[in-house]
PDB file of C-alpha atoms in Angstrom:
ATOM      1  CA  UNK A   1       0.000   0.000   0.000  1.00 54.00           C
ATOM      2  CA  UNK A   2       2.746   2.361  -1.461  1.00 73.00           C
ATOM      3  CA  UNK A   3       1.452   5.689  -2.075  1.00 80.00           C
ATOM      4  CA  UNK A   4       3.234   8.970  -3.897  1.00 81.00           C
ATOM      5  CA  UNK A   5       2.439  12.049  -4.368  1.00 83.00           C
ATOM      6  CA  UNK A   6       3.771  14.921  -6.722  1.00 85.00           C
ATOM      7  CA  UNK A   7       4.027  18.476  -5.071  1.00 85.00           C
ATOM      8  CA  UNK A   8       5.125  21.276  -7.804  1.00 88.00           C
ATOM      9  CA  UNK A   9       6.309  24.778  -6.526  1.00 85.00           C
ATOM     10  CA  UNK A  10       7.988  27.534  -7.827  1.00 85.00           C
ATOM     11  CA  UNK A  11       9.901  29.147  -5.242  1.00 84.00           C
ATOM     12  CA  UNK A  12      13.348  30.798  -4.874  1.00 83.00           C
ATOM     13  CA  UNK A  13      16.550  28.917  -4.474  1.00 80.00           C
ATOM     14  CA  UNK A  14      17.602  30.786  -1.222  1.00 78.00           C
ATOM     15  CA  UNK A  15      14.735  29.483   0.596  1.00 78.00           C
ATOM     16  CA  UNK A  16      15.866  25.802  -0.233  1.00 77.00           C
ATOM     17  CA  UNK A  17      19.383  26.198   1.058  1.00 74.00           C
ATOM     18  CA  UNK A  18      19.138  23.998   4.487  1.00 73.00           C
ATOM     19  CA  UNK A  19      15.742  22.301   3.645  1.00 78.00           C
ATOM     20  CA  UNK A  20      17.321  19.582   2.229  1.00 80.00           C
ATOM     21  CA  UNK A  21      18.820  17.784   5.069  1.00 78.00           C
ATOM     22  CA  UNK A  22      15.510  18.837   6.851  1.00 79.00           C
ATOM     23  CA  UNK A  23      13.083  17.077   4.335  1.00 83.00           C
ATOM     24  CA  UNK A  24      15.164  14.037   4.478  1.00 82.00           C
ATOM     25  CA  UNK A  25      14.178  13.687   8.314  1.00 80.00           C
ATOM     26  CA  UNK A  26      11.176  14.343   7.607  1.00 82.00           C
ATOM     27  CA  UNK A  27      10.683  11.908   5.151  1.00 82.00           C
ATOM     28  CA  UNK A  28      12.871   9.535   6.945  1.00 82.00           C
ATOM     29  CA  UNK A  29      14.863   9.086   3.773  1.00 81.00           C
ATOM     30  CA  UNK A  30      11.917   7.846   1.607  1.00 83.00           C
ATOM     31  CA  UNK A  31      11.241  11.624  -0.212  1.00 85.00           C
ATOM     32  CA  UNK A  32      12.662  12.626  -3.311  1.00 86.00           C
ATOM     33  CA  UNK A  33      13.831  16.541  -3.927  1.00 85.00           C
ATOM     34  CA  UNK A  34      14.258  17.297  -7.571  1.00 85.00           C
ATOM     35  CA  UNK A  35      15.043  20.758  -8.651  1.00 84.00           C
ATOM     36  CA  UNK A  36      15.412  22.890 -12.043  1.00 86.00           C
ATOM     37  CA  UNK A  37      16.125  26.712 -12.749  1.00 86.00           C
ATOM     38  CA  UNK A  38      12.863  28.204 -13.854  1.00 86.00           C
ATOM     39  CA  UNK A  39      14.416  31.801 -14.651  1.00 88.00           C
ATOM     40  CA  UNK A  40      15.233  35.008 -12.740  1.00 88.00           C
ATOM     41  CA  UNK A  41      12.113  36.728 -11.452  1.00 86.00           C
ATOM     42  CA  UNK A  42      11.845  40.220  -9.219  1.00 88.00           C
ATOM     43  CA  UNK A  43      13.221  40.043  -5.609  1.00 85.00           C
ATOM     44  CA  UNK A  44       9.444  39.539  -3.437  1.00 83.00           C
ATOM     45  CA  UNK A  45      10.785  40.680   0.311  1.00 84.00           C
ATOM     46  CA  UNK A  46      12.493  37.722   2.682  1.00 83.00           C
ATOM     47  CA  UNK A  47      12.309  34.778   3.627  1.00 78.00           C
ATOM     48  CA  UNK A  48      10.659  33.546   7.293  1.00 74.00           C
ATOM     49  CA  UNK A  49      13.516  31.454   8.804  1.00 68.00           C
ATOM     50  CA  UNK A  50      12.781  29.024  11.215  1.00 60.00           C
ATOM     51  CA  UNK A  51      14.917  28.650  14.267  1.00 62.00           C
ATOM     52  CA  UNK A  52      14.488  25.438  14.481  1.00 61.00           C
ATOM     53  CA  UNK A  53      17.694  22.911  15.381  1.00 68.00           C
ATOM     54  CA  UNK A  54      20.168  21.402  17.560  1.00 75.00           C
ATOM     55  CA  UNK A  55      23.629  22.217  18.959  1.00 82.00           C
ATOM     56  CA  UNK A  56      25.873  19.153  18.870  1.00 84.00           C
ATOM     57  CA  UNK A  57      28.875  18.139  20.301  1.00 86.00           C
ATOM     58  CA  UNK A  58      31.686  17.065  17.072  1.00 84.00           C
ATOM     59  CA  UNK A  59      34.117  15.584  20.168  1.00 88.00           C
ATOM     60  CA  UNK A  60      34.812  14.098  23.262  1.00 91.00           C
ATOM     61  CA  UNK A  61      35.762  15.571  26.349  1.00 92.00           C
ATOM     62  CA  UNK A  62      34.908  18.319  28.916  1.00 94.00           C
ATOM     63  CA  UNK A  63      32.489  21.221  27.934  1.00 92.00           C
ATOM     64  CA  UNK A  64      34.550  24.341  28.497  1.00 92.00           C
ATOM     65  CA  UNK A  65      33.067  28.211  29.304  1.00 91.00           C
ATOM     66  CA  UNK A  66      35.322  28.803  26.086  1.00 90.00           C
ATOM     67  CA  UNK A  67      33.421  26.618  24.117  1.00 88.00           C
ATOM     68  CA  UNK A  68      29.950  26.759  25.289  1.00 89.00           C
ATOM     69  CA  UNK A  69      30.377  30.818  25.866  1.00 86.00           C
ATOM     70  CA  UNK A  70      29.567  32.061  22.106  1.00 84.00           C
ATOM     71  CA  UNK A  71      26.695  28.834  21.676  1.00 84.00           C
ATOM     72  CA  UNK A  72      24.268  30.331  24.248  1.00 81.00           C
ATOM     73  CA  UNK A  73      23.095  32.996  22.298  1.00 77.00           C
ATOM     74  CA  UNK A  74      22.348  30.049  19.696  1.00 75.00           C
ATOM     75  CA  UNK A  75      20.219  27.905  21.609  1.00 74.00           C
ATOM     76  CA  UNK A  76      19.759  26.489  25.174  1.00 79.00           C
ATOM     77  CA  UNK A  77      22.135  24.578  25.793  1.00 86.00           C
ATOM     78  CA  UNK A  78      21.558  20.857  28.351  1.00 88.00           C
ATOM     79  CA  UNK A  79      25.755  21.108  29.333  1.00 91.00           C
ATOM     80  CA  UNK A  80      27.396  23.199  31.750  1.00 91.00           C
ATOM     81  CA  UNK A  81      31.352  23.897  31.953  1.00 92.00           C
ATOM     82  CA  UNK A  82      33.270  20.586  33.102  1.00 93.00           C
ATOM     83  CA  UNK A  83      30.454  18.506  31.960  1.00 93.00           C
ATOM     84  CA  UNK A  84      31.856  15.486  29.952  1.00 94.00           C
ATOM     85  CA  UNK A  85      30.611  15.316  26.221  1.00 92.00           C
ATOM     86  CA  UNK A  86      30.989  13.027  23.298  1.00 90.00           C
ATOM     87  CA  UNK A  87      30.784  13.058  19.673  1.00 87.00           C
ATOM     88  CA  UNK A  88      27.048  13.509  18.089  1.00 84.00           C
ATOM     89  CA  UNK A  89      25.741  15.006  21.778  1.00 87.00           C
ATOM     90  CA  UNK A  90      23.041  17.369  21.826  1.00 85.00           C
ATOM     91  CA  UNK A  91      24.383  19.990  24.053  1.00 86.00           C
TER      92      UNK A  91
END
């Protein structure tokens, strides 16, 4: 009981950067993103960003106040300084 379906959109390239790895999760690897350039139209205002996300750890070892000082503004973070981390850690 497969089922597909086929969503067309024309939309700007700039608002695809970073949905990629985003529709793959969503789709648990099953979806399929195909894209083609459709042309240059008029600039039509920004784009609404989601904030949506993780901070993650890409070693081992102790969270320092070095480290972890310039990621607060980027998220809460679940580690304090001296806490012991590890590779693929949401922190």
């Amino acid at each position: 009981s497969e089922t597909r379906s086929k969503l067309t959109f024309q939309i700007p390239f700039r608002s695809l950067l970073g949905y990629r790895a985003e529709f793959t999760q969503d789709t648990r690897g099953d979806g399929l993103i195909h894209s083609i350039f459709a042309g240059y139209t008029p600039y039509k205002g920004e784009i609404q960003k989601n904030d949506k996300g993780a901070l993650i750890s890409a070693v081992s070892g102790k969270a320092t106040e070095y480290a972890l000082g310039p990621l607060e503004a980027r998220g809460k973070l679940f580690v304090s300084p001296g806490d012991l981390v590890y590779p693929d850690m949401v922190i």
